Amino acid sequence: MNSEQIKIDVSGAELVEKYFDMVFRLALSQTKNKDYADDIVQDVFFKFLRQEKPFESEEHVKAWLIRVTINCSKSMFTSSWFKKNVPLDEQMDVAFETEEESDVFYATQELPPKYRTVIHLFYYEDMSVERISQCLDMKETTVKSQLHRAREMLREKLKRGYDFV
Amino acid sequence: MFRKHYKQAYDKIEGDKTQIARILAMANIEQPKKKKAFSFRFGTAFAAVLVLCVSVYSLPQLRESTEPIQEKTTQEETIFVPDPSIEFHAQDEIQNPDTVVNENKASKNKAVSAPVEANESFVAKQNDTVQKKSETVVESNVEPVDSADIAQEMPADDAPAVANEMRMLPPPEAMPAALSADEKVVSDQSSGGSGAAPAPVSRMAMPESYPRTFDDGSYATVTIYQQNDAIENAFLNSASENIAGAQTIIYNSEDETTILVKTENSYAEITGVNLTDENITTLVSEIPH
């Protein structure tokens, strides 16, 4: 093993404690369903514990988890089981404190999946365009263009003027 | 603003962290070993290939296993079976002594006019004897007569021919055992004369019969038997004379001459026209002694 590569020994409990929220919310932004998000989190953590590839740092672990979460979300949508089972078309019963939270949440839910991904990583995970491009294996210009289009769509949906800083 | 609201909105939603933690703890996931993975994959692939090979290998075997059996059965089915109709034909011959077994016998019945008991008994039993003789000479595996000794006593020119003829006759020991209704009867030989369709019979079962002509225009038909009860009875009931080392009984008629010959190993019946003494001597000497 390379000296620069240090294997991150993370147990199941530590894994849940550290990365559950991140993985869950990312999966939620992809699936728009709480139960599906729980399943994806379970799959991601199982894969993490089974794989032997050593991680360079925690940032590497985080990037790996994000990538796998997005891939698992895509796999679920393309699975035959998902296609044969029509999910209940109901909004998640979430008690938002303000109307703005509700509007922003449901507005982003209506975005296309690839736009939801970049929006979530940029605004919730506070990741830079460069890191997003590395994590998603995309060009920075692509990430920027997707962010730009997503903001345009949100501006149309959200009646109030939001500054997308 | 958007970032703030977005974070606040997603913070409100939480997943079942405890359940996930419990599931992970219960799973007791171990780091997969390369050896285990390799062995599992290799074993699975090997098992799949083995099953495929066995299935492919077994299919032709099944076919081959059936083919020989089928061949055997077909072979068994094609074994030649004696024609049962021959038996009936033979019985008809026995019941109807007037039916001539062969042309020579028919002509003989007409030609023989000597009021000798032996002659009449000979004629009456002629068909029966020939029939029995035919029945006994059906088996192709019957031991041929040793023609070596016969060839030594015969003239050099005729020895090979006679030896070949004698070779076709079964030994006397085989005669009683060969008497079976299931055997093919050489009445086929006679069936040629009577006009009936002959059944396939080995030539070796037939009494040897051959024509004989002489330069002076006389001719004769010689029929050699390995065993002939009628001829035997004739010799018992009549006086015989020795010609060329064989016992003979000569019956003369207006049209033809019949000569019964008895040697150590065979019997013969010679029927000829305008036979001189020299011819008779020659014919008798040609018979295997």
PDB file of C-alpha atoms in Angstrom, chain B residues 3-240:
ATOM      1  CA  ARG B   3     -29.314  28.925   0.559  1.00  0.00           C
ATOM      2  CA  LYS B   4     -30.689  29.663   4.007  1.00  0.00           C
ATOM      3  CA  HIS B   5     -34.198  28.573   3.154  1.00  0.00           C
ATOM      4  CA  TYR B   6     -32.954  25.554   1.294  1.00  0.00           C
ATOM      5  CA  LYS B   7     -30.892  24.354   4.250  1.00  0.00           C
ATOM      6  CA  GLN B   8     -33.671  25.017   6.713  1.00  0.00           C
ATOM      7  CA  ALA B   9     -36.114  23.090   4.578  1.00  0.00           C
ATOM      8  CA  TYR B  10     -33.916  20.019   4.279  1.00  0.00           C
ATOM      9  CA  ASP B  11     -32.930  20.105   7.933  1.00  0.00           C
ATOM     10  CA  LYS B  12     -36.535  19.562   8.827  1.00  0.00           C
ATOM     11  CA  ILE B  13     -36.445  16.146   7.175  1.00  0.00           C
ATOM     12  CA  GLU B  14     -34.532  13.435   8.950  1.00  0.00           C
ATOM     13  CA  GLY B  15     -34.055   9.822   8.185  1.00  0.00           C
ATOM     14  CA  ASP B  16     -34.248   6.779  10.449  1.00  0.00           C
ATOM     15  CA  LYS B  17     -30.686   6.886  11.651  1.00  0.00           C
ATOM     16  CA  THR B  18     -31.128   4.385  14.434  1.00  0.00           C
ATOM     17  CA  GLN B  19     -32.621   1.773  12.140  1.00  0.00           C
ATOM     18  CA  ILE B  20     -29.805   2.108   9.689  1.00  0.00           C
ATOM     19  CA  ALA B  21     -27.244   1.797  12.467  1.00  0.00           C
ATOM     20  CA  ARG B  22     -28.971  -1.263  13.821  1.00  0.00           C
ATOM     21  CA  ILE B  23     -29.075  -2.882  10.405  1.00  0.00           C
ATOM     22  CA  LEU B  24     -25.411  -2.233   9.835  1.00  0.00           C
ATOM     23  CA  ALA B  25     -24.553  -3.669  13.236  1.00  0.00           C
ATOM     24  CA  MET B  26     -26.602  -6.794  12.584  1.00  0.00           C
ATOM     25  CA  ALA B  27     -25.145  -7.306   9.161  1.00  0.00           C
ATOM     26  CA  ASN B  28     -21.676  -7.693  10.624  1.00  0.00           C
ATOM     27  CA  ILE B  29     -20.168  -6.932   7.325  1.00  0.00           C
ATOM     28  CA  GLU B  30     -16.683  -8.241   6.858  1.00  0.00           C
ATOM     29  CA  GLN B  31     -14.157  -7.047   4.453  1.00  0.00           C
ATOM     30  CA  PRO B  32     -14.300  -9.482   1.569  1.00  0.00           C
ATOM     31  CA  LYS B  33     -11.214 -11.463   1.065  1.00  0.00           C
ATOM     32  CA  LYS B  34      -9.798 -11.714  -2.311  1.00  0.00           C
ATOM     33  CA  LYS B  35      -9.407 -15.437  -1.925  1.00  0.00           C
ATOM     34  CA  LYS B  36     -13.014 -15.958  -1.029  1.00  0.00           C
ATOM     35  CA  ALA B  37     -14.196 -13.804  -3.875  1.00  0.00           C
ATOM     36  CA  PHE B  38     -11.883 -15.510  -6.274  1.00  0.00           C
ATOM     37  CA  SER B  39     -12.852 -18.959  -5.092  1.00  0.00           C
ATOM     38  CA  PHE B  40     -16.550 -18.130  -5.246  1.00  0.00           C
ATOM     39  CA  ARG B  41     -16.350 -16.738  -8.719  1.00  0.00           C
ATOM     40  CA  PHE B  42     -14.030 -19.438  -9.923  1.00  0.00           C
ATOM     41  CA  GLY B  43     -16.121 -22.152  -8.353  1.00  0.00           C
ATOM     42  CA  THR B  44     -19.298 -20.814  -9.864  1.00  0.00           C
ATOM     43  CA  ALA B  45     -17.775 -20.555 -13.288  1.00  0.00           C
ATOM     44  CA  PHE B  46     -16.250 -23.999 -13.016  1.00  0.00           C
ATOM     45  CA  ALA B  47     -19.535 -25.492 -11.917  1.00  0.00           C
ATOM     46  CA  ALA B  48     -21.342 -23.876 -14.810  1.00  0.00           C
ATOM     47  CA  VAL B  49     -18.797 -25.163 -17.310  1.00  0.00           C
ATOM     48  CA  LEU B  50     -18.926 -28.603 -15.770  1.00  0.00           C
ATOM     49  CA  VAL B  51     -22.688 -28.773 -15.987  1.00  0.00           C
ATOM     50  CA  LEU B  52     -22.547 -27.653 -19.587  1.00  0.00           C
ATOM     51  CA  CYS B  53     -19.951 -30.247 -20.501  1.00  0.00           C
ATOM     52  CA  VAL B  54     -21.850 -33.018 -18.774  1.00  0.00           C
ATOM     53  CA  SER B  55     -25.046 -32.099 -20.538  1.00  0.00           C
ATOM     54  CA  VAL B  56     -23.335 -31.932 -23.899  1.00  0.00           C
ATOM     55  CA  TYR B  57     -21.468 -35.163 -23.271  1.00  0.00           C
ATOM     56  CA  SER B  58     -24.479 -37.045 -22.051  1.00  0.00           C
ATOM     57  CA  LEU B  59     -26.671 -36.288 -24.987  1.00  0.00           C
ATOM     58  CA  PRO B  60     -24.616 -38.130 -27.624  1.00  0.00           C
ATOM     59  CA  GLN B  61     -24.099 -40.982 -25.260  1.00  0.00           C
ATOM     60  CA  LEU B  62     -27.759 -41.434 -24.971  1.00  0.00           C
ATOM     61  CA  ARG B  63     -28.072 -41.646 -28.678  1.00  0.00           C
ATOM     62  CA  GLU B  64     -25.191 -44.047 -29.049  1.00  0.00           C
ATOM     63  CA  SER B  65     -26.492 -46.231 -26.318  1.00  0.00           C
ATOM     64  CA  THR B  66     -29.736 -46.659 -28.150  1.00  0.00           C
ATOM     65  CA  GLU B  67     -28.285 -47.157 -31.582  1.00  0.00           C
ATOM     66  CA  PRO B  68     -26.377 -50.359 -30.836  1.00  0.00           C
ATOM     67  CA  ILE B  69     -29.403 -51.776 -29.129  1.00  0.00           C
ATOM     68  CA  GLN B  70     -31.486 -50.915 -32.096  1.00  0.00           C
ATOM     69  CA  GLU B  71     -28.914 -52.401 -34.367  1.00  0.00           C
ATOM     70  CA  LYS B  72     -28.812 -55.523 -32.326  1.00  0.00           C
ATOM     71  CA  THR B  73     -32.521 -55.883 -32.324  1.00  0.00           C
ATOM     72  CA  THR B  74     -32.661 -55.339 -36.007  1.00  0.00           C
ATOM     73  CA  GLN B  75     -29.964 -57.861 -36.477  1.00  0.00           C
ATOM     74  CA  GLU B  76     -31.782 -60.294 -34.351  1.00  0.00           C
ATOM     75  CA  GLU B  77     -34.928 -59.667 -36.237  1.00  0.00           C
ATOM     76  CA  THR B  78     -33.266 -60.343 -39.504  1.00  0.00           C
ATOM     77  CA  ILE B  79     -32.143 -63.780 -38.495  1.00  0.00           C
ATOM     78  CA  PHE B  80     -33.234 -66.146 -41.138  1.00  0.00           C
ATOM     79  CA  VAL B  81     -36.191 -68.176 -40.047  1.00  0.00           C
ATOM     80  CA  PRO B  82     -37.043 -71.390 -41.726  1.00  0.00           C
ATOM     81  CA  ASP B  83     -40.019 -71.144 -43.887  1.00  0.00           C
ATOM     82  CA  PRO B  84     -42.765 -73.088 -42.139  1.00  0.00           C
ATOM     83  CA  SER B  85     -44.461 -73.634 -45.442  1.00  0.00           C
ATOM     84  CA  ILE B  86     -41.722 -76.012 -46.408  1.00  0.00           C
ATOM     85  CA  GLU B  87     -42.788 -78.411 -43.721  1.00  0.00           C
ATOM     86  CA  PHE B  88     -46.231 -78.633 -45.145  1.00  0.00           C
ATOM     87  CA  HIS B  89     -44.802 -79.134 -48.527  1.00  0.00           C
ATOM     88  CA  ALA B  90     -42.673 -81.966 -47.252  1.00  0.00           C
ATOM     89  CA  GLN B  91     -45.609 -83.564 -45.604  1.00  0.00           C
ATOM     90  CA  ASP B  92     -47.510 -83.416 -48.811  1.00  0.00           C
ATOM     91  CA  GLU B  93     -44.654 -85.166 -50.452  1.00  0.00           C
ATOM     92  CA  ILE B  94     -44.725 -87.917 -47.910  1.00  0.00           C
ATOM     93  CA  GLN B  95     -48.460 -88.325 -48.071  1.00  0.00           C
ATOM     94  CA  ASN B  96     -48.479 -88.394 -51.799  1.00  0.00           C
ATOM     95  CA  PRO B  97     -45.816 -90.735 -52.878  1.00  0.00           C
ATOM     96  CA  ASP B  98     -46.846 -90.310 -56.423  1.00  0.00           C
ATOM     97  CA  THR B  99     -45.518 -86.831 -56.370  1.00  0.00           C
ATOM     98  CA  VAL B 100     -42.071 -87.007 -57.810  1.00  0.00           C
ATOM     99  CA  VAL B 101     -39.332 -85.405 -55.817  1.00  0.00           C
ATOM    100  CA  ASN B 102     -37.160 -84.913 -58.825  1.00  0.00           C
ATOM    101  CA  GLU B 103     -37.279 -85.695 -62.466  1.00  0.00           C
ATOM    102  CA  ASN B 104     -35.055 -88.705 -62.166  1.00  0.00           C
ATOM    103  CA  LYS B 105     -37.325 -90.293 -59.622  1.00  0.00           C
ATOM    104  CA  ALA B 106     -40.332 -89.717 -61.792  1.00  0.00           C
ATOM    105  CA  SER B 107     -38.710 -91.292 -64.777  1.00  0.00           C
ATOM    106  CA  LYS B 108     -37.505 -94.108 -62.665  1.00  0.00           C
ATOM    107  CA  ASN B 109     -40.969 -94.987 -61.523  1.00  0.00           C
ATOM    108  CA  LYS B 110     -41.936 -95.415 -65.094  1.00  0.00           C
ATOM    109  CA  ALA B 111     -38.805 -97.194 -66.144  1.00  0.00           C
ATOM    110  CA  VAL B 112     -38.567 -99.704 -63.383  1.00  0.00           C
ATOM    111  CA  SER B 113     -40.774-102.546 -64.343  1.00  0.00           C
ATOM    112  CA  ALA B 114     -38.914-105.414 -62.792  1.00  0.00           C
ATOM    113  CA  PRO B 115     -41.287-107.244 -60.541  1.00  0.00           C
ATOM    114  CA  VAL B 116     -38.867-107.328 -57.677  1.00  0.00           C
ATOM    115  CA  GLU B 117     -39.989-106.633 -54.202  1.00  0.00           C
ATOM    116  CA  ALA B 118     -36.927-104.671 -53.489  1.00  0.00           C
ATOM    117  CA  ASN B 119     -37.557-102.575 -56.544  1.00  0.00           C
ATOM    118  CA  GLU B 120     -41.141-101.804 -55.591  1.00  0.00           C
ATOM    119  CA  SER B 121     -40.183-101.010 -52.081  1.00  0.00           C
ATOM    120  CA  PHE B 122     -37.410 -98.897 -53.376  1.00  0.00           C
ATOM    121  CA  VAL B 123     -39.770 -96.945 -55.603  1.00  0.00           C
ATOM    122  CA  ALA B 124     -42.382 -96.598 -52.912  1.00  0.00           C
ATOM    123  CA  LYS B 125     -39.889 -95.329 -50.470  1.00  0.00           C
ATOM    124  CA  GLN B 126     -37.955 -93.304 -52.918  1.00  0.00           C
ATOM    125  CA  ASN B 127     -39.697 -90.058 -52.230  1.00  0.00           C
ATOM    126  CA  ASP B 128     -39.651 -90.623 -48.545  1.00  0.00           C
ATOM    127  CA  THR B 129     -35.978 -91.337 -48.585  1.00  0.00           C
ATOM    128  CA  VAL B 130     -35.175 -88.349 -50.686  1.00  0.00           C
ATOM    129  CA  GLN B 131     -37.309 -86.245 -48.448  1.00  0.00           C
ATOM    130  CA  LYS B 132     -35.524 -87.394 -45.370  1.00  0.00           C
ATOM    131  CA  LYS B 133     -32.268 -87.014 -47.064  1.00  0.00           C
ATOM    132  CA  SER B 134     -33.168 -83.447 -47.915  1.00  0.00           C
ATOM    133  CA  GLU B 135     -34.235 -82.684 -44.405  1.00  0.00           C
ATOM    134  CA  THR B 136     -31.040 -83.861 -42.993  1.00  0.00           C
ATOM    135  CA  VAL B 137     -28.839 -81.815 -45.196  1.00  0.00           C
ATOM    136  CA  VAL B 138     -30.098 -78.373 -44.302  1.00  0.00           C
ATOM    137  CA  GLU B 139     -27.658 -77.249 -41.702  1.00  0.00           C
ATOM    138  CA  SER B 140     -24.908 -75.284 -43.248  1.00  0.00           C
ATOM    139  CA  ASN B 141     -22.642 -76.013 -40.370  1.00  0.00           C
ATOM    140  CA  VAL B 142     -22.762 -79.732 -40.905  1.00  0.00           C
ATOM    141  CA  GLU B 143     -19.368 -81.276 -41.097  1.00  0.00           C
ATOM    142  CA  PRO B 144     -18.461 -81.944 -44.638  1.00  0.00           C
ATOM    143  CA  VAL B 145     -17.464 -85.334 -45.752  1.00  0.00           C
ATOM    144  CA  ASP B 146     -13.807 -85.855 -45.791  1.00  0.00           C
ATOM    145  CA  SER B 147     -13.021 -85.820 -49.430  1.00  0.00           C
ATOM    146  CA  ALA B 148      -9.373 -86.611 -49.034  1.00  0.00           C
ATOM    147  CA  ASP B 149      -9.825 -90.363 -48.802  1.00  0.00           C
ATOM    148  CA  ILE B 150     -12.378 -90.329 -51.538  1.00  0.00           C
ATOM    149  CA  ALA B 151     -10.118 -88.463 -53.858  1.00  0.00           C
ATOM    150  CA  GLN B 152      -7.414 -91.046 -53.404  1.00  0.00           C
ATOM    151  CA  GLU B 153      -9.553 -93.900 -54.684  1.00  0.00           C
ATOM    152  CA  MET B 154     -11.131 -92.065 -57.532  1.00  0.00           C
ATOM    153  CA  PRO B 155      -9.571 -91.531 -60.920  1.00  0.00           C
ATOM    154  CA  ALA B 156      -7.389 -88.533 -61.022  1.00  0.00           C
ATOM    155  CA  ASP B 157      -9.561 -86.645 -63.443  1.00  0.00           C
ATOM    156  CA  ASP B 158     -12.731 -87.226 -61.582  1.00  0.00           C
ATOM    157  CA  ALA B 159     -11.384 -87.128 -58.070  1.00  0.00           C
ATOM    158  CA  PRO B 160     -11.563 -83.367 -57.620  1.00  0.00           C
ATOM    159  CA  ALA B 161     -15.088 -83.214 -58.925  1.00  0.00           C
ATOM    160  CA  VAL B 162     -16.263 -86.077 -56.823  1.00  0.00           C
ATOM    161  CA  ALA B 163     -14.415 -84.803 -53.835  1.00  0.00           C
ATOM    162  CA  ASN B 164     -16.125 -81.500 -54.184  1.00  0.00           C
ATOM    163  CA  GLU B 165     -19.430 -83.196 -54.484  1.00  0.00           C
ATOM    164  CA  MET B 166     -18.858 -85.392 -51.497  1.00  0.00           C
ATOM    165  CA  ARG B 167     -17.706 -82.467 -49.526  1.00  0.00           C
ATOM    166  CA  MET B 168     -21.177 -81.096 -49.714  1.00  0.00           C
ATOM    167  CA  LEU B 169     -22.731 -84.148 -48.086  1.00  0.00           C
ATOM    168  CA  PRO B 170     -23.090 -84.326 -44.329  1.00  0.00           C
ATOM    169  CA  PRO B 171     -21.601 -87.187 -42.359  1.00  0.00           C
ATOM    170  CA  PRO B 172     -23.861 -90.046 -41.370  1.00  0.00           C
ATOM    171  CA  GLU B 173     -23.742 -89.009 -37.724  1.00  0.00           C
ATOM    172  CA  ALA B 174     -25.491 -85.810 -38.532  1.00  0.00           C
ATOM    173  CA  MET B 175     -28.425 -87.406 -40.251  1.00  0.00           C
ATOM    174  CA  PRO B 176     -30.666 -88.464 -37.314  1.00  0.00           C
ATOM    175  CA  ALA B 177     -30.185 -85.233 -35.456  1.00  0.00           C
ATOM    176  CA  ALA B 178     -30.971 -83.210 -38.496  1.00  0.00           C
ATOM    177  CA  LEU B 179     -34.369 -84.706 -38.938  1.00  0.00           C
ATOM    178  CA  SER B 180     -36.511 -81.836 -37.846  1.00  0.00           C
ATOM    179  CA  ALA B 181     -39.641 -80.360 -39.189  1.00  0.00           C
ATOM    180  CA  ASP B 182     -38.317 -76.908 -38.728  1.00  0.00           C
ATOM    181  CA  GLU B 183     -35.448 -77.468 -41.032  1.00  0.00           C
ATOM    182  CA  LYS B 184     -35.645 -76.492 -44.576  1.00  0.00           C
ATOM    183  CA  VAL B 185     -36.346 -79.354 -46.807  1.00  0.00           C
ATOM    184  CA  VAL B 186     -34.613 -79.952 -49.983  1.00  0.00           C
ATOM    185  CA  SER B 187     -37.893 -80.665 -51.519  1.00  0.00           C
ATOM    186  CA  ASP B 188     -37.079 -77.416 -53.116  1.00  0.00           C
ATOM    187  CA  GLN B 189     -35.006 -79.578 -55.303  1.00  0.00           C
ATOM    188  CA  SER B 190     -38.073 -81.465 -56.238  1.00  0.00           C
ATOM    189  CA  SER B 191     -40.224 -78.446 -56.214  1.00  0.00           C
ATOM    190  CA  GLY B 192     -38.340 -77.416 -59.284  1.00  0.00           C
ATOM    191  CA  GLY B 193     -39.615 -80.523 -61.022  1.00  0.00           C
ATOM    192  CA  SER B 194     -43.130 -80.334 -59.667  1.00  0.00           C
ATOM    193  CA  GLY B 195     -43.524 -76.746 -60.540  1.00  0.00           C
ATOM    194  CA  ALA B 196     -43.884 -75.399 -56.947  1.00  0.00           C
ATOM    195  CA  ALA B 197     -41.873 -72.388 -55.844  1.00  0.00           C
ATOM    196  CA  PRO B 198     -38.733 -73.641 -54.114  1.00  0.00           C
ATOM    197  CA  ALA B 199     -37.757 -72.260 -50.730  1.00  0.00           C
ATOM    198  CA  PRO B 200     -34.196 -71.059 -50.303  1.00  0.00           C
ATOM    199  CA  VAL B 201     -32.137 -74.053 -49.286  1.00  0.00           C
ATOM    200  CA  SER B 202     -28.458 -74.535 -49.071  1.00  0.00           C
ATOM    201  CA  ARG B 203     -27.039 -76.626 -51.887  1.00  0.00           C
ATOM    202  CA  MET B 204     -25.017 -78.549 -49.414  1.00  0.00           C
ATOM    203  CA  ALA B 205     -28.191 -80.208 -48.085  1.00  0.00           C
ATOM    204  CA  MET B 206     -29.147 -81.713 -51.419  1.00  0.00           C
ATOM    205  CA  PRO B 207     -28.043 -85.141 -52.571  1.00  0.00           C
ATOM    206  CA  GLU B 208     -25.429 -84.697 -55.143  1.00  0.00           C
ATOM    207  CA  SER B 209     -26.673 -85.327 -58.608  1.00  0.00           C
ATOM    208  CA  TYR B 210     -24.849 -84.836 -61.795  1.00  0.00           C
ATOM    209  CA  PRO B 211     -25.247 -85.903 -65.401  1.00  0.00           C
ATOM    210  CA  ARG B 212     -22.805 -88.085 -67.147  1.00  0.00           C
ATOM    211  CA  THR B 213     -22.412 -88.508 -70.847  1.00  0.00           C
ATOM    212  CA  PHE B 214     -20.247 -90.825 -72.851  1.00  0.00           C
ATOM    213  CA  ASP B 215     -18.750 -90.691 -76.259  1.00  0.00           C
ATOM    214  CA  ASP B 216     -20.933 -93.439 -77.570  1.00  0.00           C
ATOM    215  CA  GLY B 217     -23.983 -91.341 -77.006  1.00  0.00           C
ATOM    216  CA  SER B 218     -25.135 -92.943 -73.818  1.00  0.00           C
ATOM    217  CA  TYR B 219     -25.841 -90.787 -70.854  1.00  0.00           C
ATOM    218  CA  ALA B 220     -26.706 -91.231 -67.245  1.00  0.00           C
ATOM    219  CA  THR B 221     -27.695 -89.331 -64.166  1.00  0.00           C
ATOM    220  CA  VAL B 222     -25.799 -90.092 -61.013  1.00  0.00           C
ATOM    221  CA  THR B 223     -27.288 -89.265 -57.644  1.00  0.00           C
ATOM    222  CA  ILE B 224     -25.124 -89.817 -54.624  1.00  0.00           C
ATOM    223  CA  TYR B 225     -26.512 -90.111 -51.133  1.00  0.00           C
ATOM    224  CA  GLN B 226     -24.797 -90.209 -47.849  1.00  0.00           C
ATOM    225  CA  GLN B 227     -27.547 -92.381 -46.522  1.00  0.00           C
ATOM    226  CA  ASN B 228     -30.462 -93.987 -48.282  1.00  0.00           C
ATOM    227  CA  ASP B 229     -32.615 -96.466 -46.511  1.00  0.00           C
ATOM    228  CA  ALA B 230     -34.395 -97.544 -49.646  1.00  0.00           C
ATOM    229  CA  ILE B 231     -31.183 -98.459 -51.345  1.00  0.00           C
ATOM    230  CA  GLU B 232     -30.037-100.161 -48.195  1.00  0.00           C
ATOM    231  CA  ASN B 233     -33.165-102.230 -48.095  1.00  0.00           C
ATOM    232  CA  ALA B 234     -32.774-103.111 -51.722  1.00  0.00           C
ATOM    233  CA  PHE B 235     -29.339-104.504 -51.084  1.00  0.00           C
ATOM    234  CA  LEU B 236     -30.683-106.444 -48.142  1.00  0.00           C
ATOM    235  CA  ASN B 237     -33.407-108.026 -50.147  1.00  0.00           C
ATOM    236  CA  SER B 238     -31.636-108.564 -53.398  1.00  0.00           C
ATOM    237  CA  ALA B 239     -28.474-110.082 -54.578  1.00  0.00           C
ATOM    238  CA  SER B 240     -25.793-107.715 -55.597  1.00  0.00           C
TER     239      SER B 240
END
